[in-house]
Coordinates of C-alpha atoms and ligand atoms in Angstrom, one line a residue:
X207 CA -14.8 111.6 -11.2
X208 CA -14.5 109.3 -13.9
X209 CA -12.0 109.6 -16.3
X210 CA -10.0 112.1 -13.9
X211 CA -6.5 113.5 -15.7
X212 CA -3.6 111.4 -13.4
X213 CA -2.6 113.4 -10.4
X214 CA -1.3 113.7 -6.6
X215 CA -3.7 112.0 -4.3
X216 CA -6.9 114.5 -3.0
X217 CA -7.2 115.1 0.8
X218 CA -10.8 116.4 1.7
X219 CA -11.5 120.3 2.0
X220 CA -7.3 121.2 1.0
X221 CA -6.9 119.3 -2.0
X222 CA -3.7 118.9 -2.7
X223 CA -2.6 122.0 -1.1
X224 CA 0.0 119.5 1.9
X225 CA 1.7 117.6 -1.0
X226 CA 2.7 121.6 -2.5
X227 CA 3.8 122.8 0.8
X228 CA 6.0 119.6 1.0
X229 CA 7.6 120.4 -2.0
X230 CA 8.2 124.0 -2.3
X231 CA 5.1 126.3 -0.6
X232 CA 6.7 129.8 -1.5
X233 CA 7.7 128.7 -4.8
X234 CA 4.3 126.9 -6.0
X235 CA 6.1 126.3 -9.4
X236 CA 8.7 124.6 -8.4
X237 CA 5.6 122.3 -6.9
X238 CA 4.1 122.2 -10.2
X239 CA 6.8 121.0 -11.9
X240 CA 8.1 118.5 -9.4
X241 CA 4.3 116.5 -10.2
X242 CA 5.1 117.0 -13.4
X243 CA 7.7 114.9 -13.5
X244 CA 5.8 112.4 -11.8
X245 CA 2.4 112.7 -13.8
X246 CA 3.3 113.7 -17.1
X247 CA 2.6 116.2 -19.6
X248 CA -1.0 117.0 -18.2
X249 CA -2.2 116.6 -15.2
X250 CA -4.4 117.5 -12.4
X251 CA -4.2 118.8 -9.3
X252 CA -6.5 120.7 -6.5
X253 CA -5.2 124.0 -5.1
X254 CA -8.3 123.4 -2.0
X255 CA -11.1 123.9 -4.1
X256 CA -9.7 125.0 -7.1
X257 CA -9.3 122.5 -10.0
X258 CA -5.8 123.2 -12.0
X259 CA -5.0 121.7 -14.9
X260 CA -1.5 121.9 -15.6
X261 CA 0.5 121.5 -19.2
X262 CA 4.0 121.0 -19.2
X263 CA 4.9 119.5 -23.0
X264 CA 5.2 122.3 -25.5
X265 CA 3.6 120.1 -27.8
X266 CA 0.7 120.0 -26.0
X267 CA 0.8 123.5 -25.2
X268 CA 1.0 124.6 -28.8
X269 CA -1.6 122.1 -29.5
X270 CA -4.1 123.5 -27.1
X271 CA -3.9 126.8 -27.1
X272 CA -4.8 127.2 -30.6
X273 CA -8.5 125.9 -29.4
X274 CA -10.7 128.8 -28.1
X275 CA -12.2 126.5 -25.1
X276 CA -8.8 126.4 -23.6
X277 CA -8.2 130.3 -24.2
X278 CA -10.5 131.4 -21.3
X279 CA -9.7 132.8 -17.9
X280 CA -10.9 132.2 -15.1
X281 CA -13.6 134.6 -13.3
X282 CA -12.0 135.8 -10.3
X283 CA -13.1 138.2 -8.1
X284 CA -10.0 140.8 -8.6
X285 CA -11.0 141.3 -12.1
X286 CA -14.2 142.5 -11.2
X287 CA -13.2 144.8 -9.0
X288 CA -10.1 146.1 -11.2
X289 CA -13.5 146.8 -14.1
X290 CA -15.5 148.3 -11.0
X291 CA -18.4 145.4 -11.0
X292 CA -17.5 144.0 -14.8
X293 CA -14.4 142.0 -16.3
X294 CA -13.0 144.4 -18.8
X295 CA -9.8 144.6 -20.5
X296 CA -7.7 142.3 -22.5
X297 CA -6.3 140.4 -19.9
X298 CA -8.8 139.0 -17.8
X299 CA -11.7 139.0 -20.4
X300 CA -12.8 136.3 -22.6
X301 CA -15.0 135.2 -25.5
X302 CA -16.4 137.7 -28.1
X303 CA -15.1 140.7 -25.7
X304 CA -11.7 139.6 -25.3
X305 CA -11.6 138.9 -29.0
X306 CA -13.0 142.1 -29.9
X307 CA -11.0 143.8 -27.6
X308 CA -7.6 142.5 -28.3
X309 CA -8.3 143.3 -31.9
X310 CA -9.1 146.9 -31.5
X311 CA -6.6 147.5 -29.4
X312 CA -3.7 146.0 -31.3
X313 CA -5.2 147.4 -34.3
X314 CA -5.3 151.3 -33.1
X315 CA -1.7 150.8 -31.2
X316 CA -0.1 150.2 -34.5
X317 CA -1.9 153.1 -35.9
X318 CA 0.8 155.0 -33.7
X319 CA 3.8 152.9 -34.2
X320 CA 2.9 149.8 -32.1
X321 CA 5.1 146.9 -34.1
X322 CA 6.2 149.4 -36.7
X323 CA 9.8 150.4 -37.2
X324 CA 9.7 153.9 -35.6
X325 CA 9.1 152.1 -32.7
X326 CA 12.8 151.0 -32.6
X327 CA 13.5 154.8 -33.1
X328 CA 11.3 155.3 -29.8
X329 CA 12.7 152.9 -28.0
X330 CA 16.1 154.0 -28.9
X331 CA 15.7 157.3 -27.3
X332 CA 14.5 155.6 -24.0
X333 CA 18.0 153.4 -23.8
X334 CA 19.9 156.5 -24.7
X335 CA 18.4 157.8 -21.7
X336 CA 19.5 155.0 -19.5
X337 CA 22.8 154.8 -21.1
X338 CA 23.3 158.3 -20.4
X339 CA 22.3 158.6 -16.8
X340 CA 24.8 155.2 -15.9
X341 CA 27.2 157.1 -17.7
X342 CA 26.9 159.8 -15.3
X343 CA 26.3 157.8 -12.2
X344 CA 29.5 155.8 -12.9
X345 CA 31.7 159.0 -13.7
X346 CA 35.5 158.3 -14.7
X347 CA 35.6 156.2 -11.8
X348 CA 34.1 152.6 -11.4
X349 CA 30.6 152.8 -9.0
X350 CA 29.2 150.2 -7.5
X351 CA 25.2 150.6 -8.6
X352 CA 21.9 149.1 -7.1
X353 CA 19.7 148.2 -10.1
X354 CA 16.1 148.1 -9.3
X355 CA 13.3 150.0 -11.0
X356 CA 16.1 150.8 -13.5
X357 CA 14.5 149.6 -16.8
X358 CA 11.0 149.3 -16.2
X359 CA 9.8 153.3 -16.8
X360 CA 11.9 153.6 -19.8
X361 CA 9.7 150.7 -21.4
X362 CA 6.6 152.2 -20.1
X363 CA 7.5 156.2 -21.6
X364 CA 7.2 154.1 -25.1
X365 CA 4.0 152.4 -24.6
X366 CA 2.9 155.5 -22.6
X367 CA 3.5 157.5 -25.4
X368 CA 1.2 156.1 -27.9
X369 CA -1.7 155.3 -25.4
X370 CA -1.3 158.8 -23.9
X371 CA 1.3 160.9 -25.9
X372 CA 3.3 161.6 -22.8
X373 CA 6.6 160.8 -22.6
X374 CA 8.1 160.4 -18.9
X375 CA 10.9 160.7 -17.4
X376 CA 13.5 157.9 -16.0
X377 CA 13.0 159.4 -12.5
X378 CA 9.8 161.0 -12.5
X379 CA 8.4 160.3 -9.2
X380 CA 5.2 159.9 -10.0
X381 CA 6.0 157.2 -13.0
X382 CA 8.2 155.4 -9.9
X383 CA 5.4 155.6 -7.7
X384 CA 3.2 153.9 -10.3
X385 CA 5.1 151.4 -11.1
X386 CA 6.1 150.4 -7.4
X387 CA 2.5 150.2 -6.8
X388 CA 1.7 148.3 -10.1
X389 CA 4.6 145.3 -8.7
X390 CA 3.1 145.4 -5.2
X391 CA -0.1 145.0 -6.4
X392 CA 0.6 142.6 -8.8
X393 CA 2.9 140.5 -6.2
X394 CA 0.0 140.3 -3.7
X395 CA -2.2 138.6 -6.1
X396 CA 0.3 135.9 -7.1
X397 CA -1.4 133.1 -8.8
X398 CA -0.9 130.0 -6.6
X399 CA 0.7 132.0 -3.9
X400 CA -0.5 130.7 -0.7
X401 CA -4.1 130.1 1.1
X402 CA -5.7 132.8 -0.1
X403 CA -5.4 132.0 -3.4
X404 CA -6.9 128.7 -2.8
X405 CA -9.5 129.9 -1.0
X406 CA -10.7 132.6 -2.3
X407 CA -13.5 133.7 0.1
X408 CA -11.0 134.2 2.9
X409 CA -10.3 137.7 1.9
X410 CA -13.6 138.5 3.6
X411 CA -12.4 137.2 7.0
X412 CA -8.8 138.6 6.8
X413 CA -8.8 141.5 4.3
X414 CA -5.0 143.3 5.6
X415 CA -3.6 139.2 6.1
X416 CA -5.3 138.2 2.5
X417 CA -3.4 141.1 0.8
X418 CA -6.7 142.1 -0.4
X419 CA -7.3 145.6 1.0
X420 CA -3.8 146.4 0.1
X421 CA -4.6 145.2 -3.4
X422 CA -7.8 147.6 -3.7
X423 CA -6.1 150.1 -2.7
X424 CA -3.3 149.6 -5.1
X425 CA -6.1 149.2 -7.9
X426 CA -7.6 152.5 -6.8
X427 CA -4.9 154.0 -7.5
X428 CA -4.3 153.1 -10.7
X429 CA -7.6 153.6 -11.7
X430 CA -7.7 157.3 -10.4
X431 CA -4.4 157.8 -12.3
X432 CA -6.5 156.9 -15.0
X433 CA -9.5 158.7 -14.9
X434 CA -7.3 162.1 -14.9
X435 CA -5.6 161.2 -17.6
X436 CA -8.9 160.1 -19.8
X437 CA -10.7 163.0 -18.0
X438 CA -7.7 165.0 -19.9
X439 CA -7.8 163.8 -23.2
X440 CA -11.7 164.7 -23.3
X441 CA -11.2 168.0 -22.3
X442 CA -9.0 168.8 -25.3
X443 CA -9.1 166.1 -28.4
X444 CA -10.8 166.4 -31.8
X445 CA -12.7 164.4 -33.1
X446 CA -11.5 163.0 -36.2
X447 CA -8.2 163.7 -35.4
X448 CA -7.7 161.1 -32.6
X449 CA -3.5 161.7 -31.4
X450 CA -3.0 158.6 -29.1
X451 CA -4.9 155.7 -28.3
X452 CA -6.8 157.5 -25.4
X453 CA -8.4 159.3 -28.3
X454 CA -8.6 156.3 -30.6
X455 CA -10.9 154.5 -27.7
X456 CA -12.9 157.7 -26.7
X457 CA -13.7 158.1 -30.2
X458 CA -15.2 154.5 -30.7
X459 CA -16.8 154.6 -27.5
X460 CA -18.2 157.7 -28.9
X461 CA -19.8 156.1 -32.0
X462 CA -20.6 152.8 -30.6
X463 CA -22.2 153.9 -26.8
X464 CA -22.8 150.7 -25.4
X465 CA -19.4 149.5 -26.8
X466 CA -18.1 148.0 -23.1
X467 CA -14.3 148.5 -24.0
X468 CA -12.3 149.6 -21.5
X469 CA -8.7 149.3 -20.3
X470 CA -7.9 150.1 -16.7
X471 CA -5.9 146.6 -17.3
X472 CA -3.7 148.3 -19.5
X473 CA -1.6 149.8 -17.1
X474 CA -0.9 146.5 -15.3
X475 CA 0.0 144.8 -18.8
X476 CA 2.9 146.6 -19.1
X477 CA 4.5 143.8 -16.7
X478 CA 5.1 140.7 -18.2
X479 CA 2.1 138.6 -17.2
X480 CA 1.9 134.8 -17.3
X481 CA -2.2 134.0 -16.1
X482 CA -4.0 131.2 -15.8
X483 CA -6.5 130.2 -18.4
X484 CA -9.8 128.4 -17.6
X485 CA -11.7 126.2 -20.1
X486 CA -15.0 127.7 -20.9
X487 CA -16.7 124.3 -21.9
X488 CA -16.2 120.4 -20.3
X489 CA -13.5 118.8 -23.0
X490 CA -12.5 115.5 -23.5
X491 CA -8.5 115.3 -23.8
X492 CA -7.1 111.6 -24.5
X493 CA -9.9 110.0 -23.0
X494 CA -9.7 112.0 -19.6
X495 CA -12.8 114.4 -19.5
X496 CA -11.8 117.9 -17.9
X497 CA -14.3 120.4 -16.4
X498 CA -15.9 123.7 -17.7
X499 CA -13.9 126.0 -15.4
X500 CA -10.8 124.0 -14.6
X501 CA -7.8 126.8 -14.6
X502 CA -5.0 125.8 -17.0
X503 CA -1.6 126.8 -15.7
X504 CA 1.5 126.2 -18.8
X505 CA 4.2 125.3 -16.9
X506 CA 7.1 127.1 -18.7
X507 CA 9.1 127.2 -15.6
X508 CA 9.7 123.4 -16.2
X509 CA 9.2 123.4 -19.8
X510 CA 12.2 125.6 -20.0
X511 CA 14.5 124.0 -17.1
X512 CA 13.6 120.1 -19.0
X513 CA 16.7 119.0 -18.4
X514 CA 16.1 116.0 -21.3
X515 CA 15.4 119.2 -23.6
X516 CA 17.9 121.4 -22.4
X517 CA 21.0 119.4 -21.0
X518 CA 22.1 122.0 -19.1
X519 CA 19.2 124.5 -18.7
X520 CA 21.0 126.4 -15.5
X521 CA 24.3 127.0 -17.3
X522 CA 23.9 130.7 -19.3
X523 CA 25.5 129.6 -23.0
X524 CA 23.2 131.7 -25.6
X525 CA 25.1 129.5 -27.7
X526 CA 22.5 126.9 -27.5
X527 CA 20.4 129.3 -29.7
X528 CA 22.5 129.4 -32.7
X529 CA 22.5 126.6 -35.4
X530 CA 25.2 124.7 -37.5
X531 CA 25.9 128.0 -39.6
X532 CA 25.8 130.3 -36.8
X533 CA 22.8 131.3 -37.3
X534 CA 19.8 132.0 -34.2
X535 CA 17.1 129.3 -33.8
X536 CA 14.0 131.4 -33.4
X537 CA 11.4 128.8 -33.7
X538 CA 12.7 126.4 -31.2
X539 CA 9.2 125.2 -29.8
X540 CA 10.5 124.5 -26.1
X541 CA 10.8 128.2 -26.1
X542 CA 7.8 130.2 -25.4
X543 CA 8.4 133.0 -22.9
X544 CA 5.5 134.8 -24.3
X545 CA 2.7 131.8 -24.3
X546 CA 1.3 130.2 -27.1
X547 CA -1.7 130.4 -29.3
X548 CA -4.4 132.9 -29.4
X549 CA -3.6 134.2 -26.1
X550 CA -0.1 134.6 -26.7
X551 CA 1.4 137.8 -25.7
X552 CA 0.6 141.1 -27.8
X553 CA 3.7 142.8 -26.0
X554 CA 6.2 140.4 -27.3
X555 CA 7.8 142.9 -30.4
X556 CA 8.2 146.5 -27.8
X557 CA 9.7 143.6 -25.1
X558 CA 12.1 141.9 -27.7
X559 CA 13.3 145.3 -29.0
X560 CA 13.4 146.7 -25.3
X561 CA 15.2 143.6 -24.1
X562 CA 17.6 143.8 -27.4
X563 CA 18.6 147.3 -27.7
X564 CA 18.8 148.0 -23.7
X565 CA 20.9 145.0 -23.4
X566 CA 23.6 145.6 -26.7
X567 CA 23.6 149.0 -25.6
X568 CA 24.3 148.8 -22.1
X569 CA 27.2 146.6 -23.1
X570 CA 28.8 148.4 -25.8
X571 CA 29.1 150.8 -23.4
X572 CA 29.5 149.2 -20.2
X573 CA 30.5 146.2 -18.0
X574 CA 28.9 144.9 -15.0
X575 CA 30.4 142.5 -12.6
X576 CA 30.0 141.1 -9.2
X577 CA 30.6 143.2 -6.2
X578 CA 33.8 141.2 -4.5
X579 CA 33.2 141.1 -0.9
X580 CA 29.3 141.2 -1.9
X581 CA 27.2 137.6 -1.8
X582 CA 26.2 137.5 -5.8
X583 CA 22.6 138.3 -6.6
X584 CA 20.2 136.1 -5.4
X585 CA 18.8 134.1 -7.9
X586 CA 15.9 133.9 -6.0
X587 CA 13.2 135.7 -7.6
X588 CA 10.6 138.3 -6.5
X589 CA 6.9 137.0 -7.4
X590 CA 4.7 138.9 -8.8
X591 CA 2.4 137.4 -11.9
X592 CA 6.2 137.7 -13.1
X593 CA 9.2 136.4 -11.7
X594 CA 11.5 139.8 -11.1
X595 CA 14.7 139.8 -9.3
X596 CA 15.3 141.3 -6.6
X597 CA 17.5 144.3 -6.5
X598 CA 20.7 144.0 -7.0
X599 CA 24.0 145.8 -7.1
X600 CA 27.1 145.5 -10.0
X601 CA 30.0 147.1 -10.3
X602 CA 29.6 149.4 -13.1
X603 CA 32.5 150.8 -15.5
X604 CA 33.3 151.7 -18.5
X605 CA 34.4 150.0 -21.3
X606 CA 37.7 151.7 -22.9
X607 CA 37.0 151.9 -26.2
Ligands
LIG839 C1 9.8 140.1 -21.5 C2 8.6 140.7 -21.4 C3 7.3 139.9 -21.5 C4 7.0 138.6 -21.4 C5 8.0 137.5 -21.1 C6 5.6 138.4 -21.5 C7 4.9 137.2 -21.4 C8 3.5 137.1 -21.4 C9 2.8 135.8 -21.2 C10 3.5 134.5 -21.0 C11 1.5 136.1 -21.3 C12 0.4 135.1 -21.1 C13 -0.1 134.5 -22.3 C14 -1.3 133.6 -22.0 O1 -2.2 133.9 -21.2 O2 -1.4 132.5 -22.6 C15 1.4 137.5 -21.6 C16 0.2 138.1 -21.8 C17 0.0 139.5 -22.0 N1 1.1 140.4 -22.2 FE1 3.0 140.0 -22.0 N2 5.0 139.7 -21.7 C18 6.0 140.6 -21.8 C19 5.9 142.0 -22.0 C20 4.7 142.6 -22.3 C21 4.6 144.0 -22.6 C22 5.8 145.0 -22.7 C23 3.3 144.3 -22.8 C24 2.6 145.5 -23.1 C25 2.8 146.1 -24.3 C26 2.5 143.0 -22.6 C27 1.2 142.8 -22.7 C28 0.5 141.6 -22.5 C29 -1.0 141.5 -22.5 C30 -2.0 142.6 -22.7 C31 -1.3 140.1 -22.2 C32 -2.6 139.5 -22.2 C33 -3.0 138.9 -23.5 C34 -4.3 138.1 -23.5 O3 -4.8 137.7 -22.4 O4 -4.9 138.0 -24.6 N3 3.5 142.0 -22.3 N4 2.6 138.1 -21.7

């Protein structure tokens, strides 16, 4: 095409699918950012057929994502299926339902504590829970403790408890279940993760290989965990009186019939997400004219490892985050864990206080070090549409106070 972004060299049919496996083929982003330093702060690549656009200056980022024809995603099959036949949701929706969608739900959430100071109080509770049950595990004596699944159902029981006023247990097996579901799932759909991303209509030839059937299933699931719990809420609300955001949704869907919200994505938001957009309309960017459907993938892997930026992005000095007077930078625009723009994330103030009073917690009470004898944990992570680590272990005491 004329006026093609810069970008590896095409080969017919895989794109440039051999110069990703040269560089990392497990880690795609480690690929994406490896061109990046080659082709600058946007460029273009082909995953086979799929056009990627790929932004790795958080200028450009911040830039972009405040324009609605960059704020799309693309129309994948899994989406369809996850809305049975239609894209629903908030995360894989776009245009006026997105909008609409992402409004009303951030709008009712708050109506029961979403953003609001109580939620601290909620939240609270959940790390007290953790606290206590390491303070148990550990004893008088120092343990040796595998962390996995650990934190994750104490976020959910808060979110879970203003969509659906129930609170759950840290070791609920059901709540476990869920959740190990949710990562598999979400870990066989990896975005850029192998052939089957590239080519999409594979999944019809090698449905176990593809991870597909698995990934139905694991959507099933989910959805018929849903269903009860909606089917529950019918059975026994008031209208008027709506107690959760179950209630809140029923009753709008209620007044407006052909209202096509919906949020079967909900329960797979509660993991951090990072998805690609897709522009909705052809743009011209600096000359170089970019096609209606391209996906845009913000590399924030490299963004936030720029070692020109950074100096010394893989040593762990929180440091860095505090200016002259001590105080902690919070606009820093090489920062942005939680994406930029009108898509930014809508979880970011239940993950900061999670991730804040879980971590000062845990420590006041607490140290963790490395197992001696023990490799240390690999910081090789597990891919899901998030990087998680893997489980690890840490020996646990604690602190004399
Ligand atoms: C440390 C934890 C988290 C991180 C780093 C994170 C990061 C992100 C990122 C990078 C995006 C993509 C933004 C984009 O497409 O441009 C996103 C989207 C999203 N996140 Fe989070 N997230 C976290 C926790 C949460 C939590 C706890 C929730 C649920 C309350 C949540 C709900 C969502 C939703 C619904 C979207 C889709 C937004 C949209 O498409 O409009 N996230 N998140």
């Amino acid at each position: 095409r004329p006026n093609e972004l810069p970008g590896p060299f095409k080969w017919p049919i895989v794109g440039n699918l051999p110069q990703i496996a040269q560089v990392n083929w497990s880690r795609v982003w480690h690929a994406v950012d490896h061109y990046a330093k080659i082709y600058g702060e946007i460029y273009g690549m082909y995953f086979g057929p799929r056009y990627v656009v790929v932004l790795s200056d958080p200028k450009v980022v911040h830039e972009l994502m405040k324009r609605d024809e960059w704020n799309g995603r693309p129309h994948d099959h899994m989406a369809k299926i996850k809305g049975d036949g239609a894209v629903l949701g908030i995360i894989m929706t776009d245009g006026d339902l997105w909008k609409e969608t992402r409004r009303f739900s951030l709008r009712h959430l708050r109506d029961f504590g979403y953003g609001r100071s109580n939620m601290e109080t909620s939240v609270m509770d959940e790390v007290q829970n953790v606290v206590d049950r390491l303070d148990k595990q550990i004893g008088n004596e120092e343990q040796v403790l595998s962390f996995e699944s650990t934190f994750g159902p104490a976020v959910l029981s808060t979110l879970w408890n203003m969509v659906a006023s129930i609170r759950t247990e840290l070791d609920d097996p059901d709540i476990l279940r869920l959740q190990r579901i949710v990562k598999e799932t979400l870990q066989r759909r990896a975005f850029g993760a192998g052939i089957f991303w590239s080519f999409q209509s594979l999944r019809h030839l090698f449905p176990q290989g593809s991870g597909f059937a698995q990934q139905i299933e694991g959507f099933n699931i989910l959805k018929e965990n849903m269903r009860k719990v909606i089917t529950e809420h019918k059975k026994t609300r008031v209208p008027g009186e709506p107690r959760d955001f179950i209630d809140a949704y029923l009753e709008e869907h209620e007044n407006n019939p052909e209202n096509p919200y919906f949020f079967v994505n909900r329960y797979s938001s509660v993991a951090p997400i990072v998805t690609p957009h897709a522009l909705t309309e052809t743009v011209t960017y600096k000359g170089y004219e970019i096609p209606k459907g391209a996906l845009v993938f913000i590399n924030t892997w490299g963004i936030h490892r720029n070692k020109d930026h950074w100096g010394d992005p893989d040593t762990f000095r929180p440091e860095r985050f505090l200016d002259k007077n001590g105080k902690v930078v919070t606009n820093d625009e090489w920062l942005l864990p939680f994406g930029s723009g009108k898509r930014r994330c809508p979880g970011e103030p239940l993950a900061k206080t999670s991730v804040f009073l879980m971590v000062s917690n845990l420590l006041q009470k607490f140290s963790f070090s490395t197992v001696p004898g023990e490799p240390r944990p690999s910081p090789i992570p597990v891919i899901g549409l998030n990087l998680a680590p893997l489980t690890y272990r840490a020996e646990s005491r604690k602190r004399k106070i």
